[in-house]
Amino acid sequence: MHNLLIEIGTEELPAGIIEQIVSYLEDKIKEILKPETIHVFFTPRRITLLLKNFEDIEKEDEEIIIGPPKKACYDDKNEPTKALLKFLEANKAKLEDTIEVERKGGIYIAIKRVSKNKKPTQLLIETFEDILLSSPVPKSMRWTSSPKIKFPR
């Protein structure tokens, strides 16, 4: 389990705006890191989030994509039919990637896909700027040097 301290320095902000930003940041960071506990501290010039006990590991997602019934996938000579080939092509898979899955009504051909997700902290690093800059606030200002960036004033 990991702990993480996030600290953001700002120009002086009104209390009502800080509370909105903190609530938004807390929700977004909880979605990504799923910490056991999150403590939030803030002043008009500083926002701090202390996250306790979260797993920072890559997780694998497994997906089963069900295709056509097995009887429609092979002809009399046990060769792949057009239905199976189109299913494989649509899913960018090979014949070796197929598995058989039993469902109501019979046996179907399927593909099992396993994909690795990024570590939660890596995902947070990649999205933090967008999360911070998309904070819902009533008044914000833009910088002439970076017109896309807006933040509360």
PDB file of C-alpha atoms in Angstrom, residues 39-124:
ATOM      1  CA  HIS A  39      -7.333  14.079   3.864  1.00  0.00           C
ATOM      2  CA  VAL A  40      -7.729  17.539   2.379  1.00  0.00           C
ATOM      3  CA  PHE A  41      -6.131  20.704   3.744  1.00  0.00           C
ATOM      4  CA  PHE A  42      -6.340  24.147   2.200  1.00  0.00           C
ATOM      5  CA  THR A  43      -5.639  27.808   2.722  1.00  0.00           C
ATOM      6  CA  PRO A  44      -6.251  30.709   0.319  1.00  0.00           C
ATOM      7  CA  ARG A  45      -2.825  30.011  -1.268  1.00  0.00           C
ATOM      8  CA  ARG A  46      -2.357  26.260  -0.925  1.00  0.00           C
ATOM      9  CA  ILE A  47      -4.319  23.056  -1.532  1.00  0.00           C
ATOM     10  CA  THR A  48      -2.993  19.785  -0.119  1.00  0.00           C
ATOM     11  CA  LEU A  49      -4.378  16.273  -0.517  1.00  0.00           C
ATOM     12  CA  LEU A  50      -2.972  13.406   1.527  1.00  0.00           C
ATOM     13  CA  LEU A  51      -3.949  10.005   0.158  1.00  0.00           C
ATOM     14  CA  LYS A  52      -3.425   6.962   2.323  1.00  0.00           C
ATOM     15  CA  ASN A  53      -3.323   3.281   1.477  1.00  0.00           C
ATOM     16  CA  PHE A  54      -3.872   2.766  -2.237  1.00  0.00           C
ATOM     17  CA  GLU A  55      -2.548   0.055  -4.527  1.00  0.00           C
ATOM     18  CA  ASP A  56      -0.204   1.328  -7.200  1.00  0.00           C
ATOM     19  CA  ILE A  57       0.015  -1.737  -9.413  1.00  0.00           C
ATOM     20  CA  GLU A  58      -0.752  -2.466 -13.032  1.00  0.00           C
ATOM     21  CA  LYS A  59      -3.903  -4.504 -13.280  1.00  0.00           C
ATOM     22  CA  GLU A  60      -5.002  -6.705 -16.132  1.00  0.00           C
ATOM     23  CA  ASP A  61      -8.435  -6.526 -17.664  1.00  0.00           C
ATOM     24  CA  GLU A  62      -9.817  -9.636 -19.276  1.00  0.00           C
ATOM     25  CA  GLU A  63     -12.477  -9.382 -21.944  1.00  0.00           C
ATOM     26  CA  ILE A  64     -14.307 -12.216 -23.668  1.00  0.00           C
ATOM     27  CA  ILE A  65     -15.690 -11.291 -27.080  1.00  0.00           C
ATOM     28  CA  ILE A  66     -18.373 -13.751 -28.144  1.00  0.00           C
ATOM     29  CA  GLY A  67     -18.566 -14.589 -31.820  1.00  0.00           C
ATOM     30  CA  PRO A  68     -20.782 -16.801 -33.943  1.00  0.00           C
ATOM     31  CA  PRO A  69     -21.987 -20.259 -32.931  1.00  0.00           C
ATOM     32  CA  LYS A  70     -19.367 -22.962 -33.428  1.00  0.00           C
ATOM     33  CA  LYS A  71     -21.530 -24.815 -35.971  1.00  0.00           C
ATOM     34  CA  ALA A  72     -21.503 -21.658 -38.172  1.00  0.00           C
ATOM     35  CA  CYS A  73     -17.716 -21.272 -37.912  1.00  0.00           C
ATOM     36  CA  TYR A  74     -16.530 -24.469 -39.602  1.00  0.00           C
ATOM     37  CA  ASP A  75     -17.614 -26.225 -42.775  1.00  0.00           C
ATOM     38  CA  ASP A  76     -17.851 -29.996 -43.490  1.00  0.00           C
ATOM     39  CA  LYS A  77     -14.059 -30.236 -43.883  1.00  0.00           C
ATOM     40  CA  ASN A  78     -13.485 -28.410 -40.579  1.00  0.00           C
ATOM     41  CA  GLU A  79     -12.223 -25.329 -42.437  1.00  0.00           C
ATOM     42  CA  PRO A  80     -13.061 -21.816 -41.140  1.00  0.00           C
ATOM     43  CA  THR A  81     -16.166 -20.300 -42.717  1.00  0.00           C
ATOM     44  CA  LYS A  82     -16.668 -16.727 -43.878  1.00  0.00           C
ATOM     45  CA  ALA A  83     -18.528 -15.982 -40.626  1.00  0.00           C
ATOM     46  CA  LEU A  84     -15.513 -16.957 -38.511  1.00  0.00           C
ATOM     47  CA  LEU A  85     -13.031 -15.158 -40.761  1.00  0.00           C
ATOM     48  CA  LYS A  86     -15.084 -11.933 -40.669  1.00  0.00           C
ATOM     49  CA  PHE A  87     -15.341 -12.183 -36.860  1.00  0.00           C
ATOM     50  CA  LEU A  88     -11.563 -12.603 -36.598  1.00  0.00           C
ATOM     51  CA  GLU A  89     -10.918  -9.740 -39.016  1.00  0.00           C
ATOM     52  CA  ALA A  90     -13.314  -7.406 -37.197  1.00  0.00           C
ATOM     53  CA  ASN A  91     -11.543  -8.114 -33.902  1.00  0.00           C
ATOM     54  CA  LYS A  92      -7.999  -8.142 -35.308  1.00  0.00           C
ATOM     55  CA  ALA A  93      -7.456 -11.680 -34.093  1.00  0.00           C
ATOM     56  CA  LYS A  94      -6.028 -14.924 -35.439  1.00  0.00           C
ATOM     57  CA  LEU A  95      -7.515 -18.395 -35.534  1.00  0.00           C
ATOM     58  CA  GLU A  96      -5.119 -19.409 -32.720  1.00  0.00           C
ATOM     59  CA  ASP A  97      -6.664 -16.732 -30.482  1.00  0.00           C
ATOM     60  CA  THR A  98     -10.092 -18.349 -30.438  1.00  0.00           C
ATOM     61  CA  ILE A  99     -11.647 -20.268 -27.573  1.00  0.00           C
ATOM     62  CA  GLU A 100     -14.942 -22.099 -27.188  1.00  0.00           C
ATOM     63  CA  VAL A 101     -17.523 -20.732 -24.781  1.00  0.00           C
ATOM     64  CA  GLU A 102     -20.668 -22.532 -23.686  1.00  0.00           C
ATOM     65  CA  ARG A 103     -23.742 -20.329 -23.457  1.00  0.00           C
ATOM     66  CA  LYS A 104     -27.459 -20.784 -23.592  1.00  0.00           C
ATOM     67  CA  GLY A 105     -28.255 -22.371 -26.884  1.00  0.00           C
ATOM     68  CA  GLY A 106     -24.879 -24.009 -27.526  1.00  0.00           C
ATOM     69  CA  ILE A 107     -21.184 -23.512 -28.004  1.00  0.00           C
ATOM     70  CA  TYR A 108     -19.835 -20.270 -29.433  1.00  0.00           C
ATOM     71  CA  ILE A 109     -16.440 -19.197 -30.708  1.00  0.00           C
ATOM     72  CA  ALA A 110     -14.936 -16.326 -28.735  1.00  0.00           C
ATOM     73  CA  ILE A 111     -11.745 -14.355 -28.283  1.00  0.00           C
ATOM     74  CA  LYS A 112     -10.145 -13.737 -24.893  1.00  0.00           C
ATOM     75  CA  ARG A 113      -8.339 -10.397 -24.686  1.00  0.00           C
ATOM     76  CA  VAL A 114      -6.078  -9.456 -21.831  1.00  0.00           C
ATOM     77  CA  SER A 115      -4.867  -5.867 -21.549  1.00  0.00           C
ATOM     78  CA  LYS A 116      -2.678  -4.236 -18.942  1.00  0.00           C
ATOM     79  CA  ASN A 117      -3.770  -0.980 -17.388  1.00  0.00           C
ATOM     80  CA  LYS A 118      -1.340   1.715 -16.356  1.00  0.00           C
ATOM     81  CA  LYS A 119      -0.379   2.156 -12.732  1.00  0.00           C
ATOM     82  CA  PRO A 120      -2.819   4.549 -11.043  1.00  0.00           C
ATOM     83  CA  THR A 121      -0.038   7.050 -10.244  1.00  0.00           C
ATOM     84  CA  GLN A 122       1.069   7.040 -13.887  1.00  0.00           C
ATOM     85  CA  LEU A 123      -2.504   7.703 -14.972  1.00  0.00           C
ATOM     86  CA  LEU A 124      -2.735  10.531 -12.437  1.00  0.00           C
TER      87      LEU A 124
END
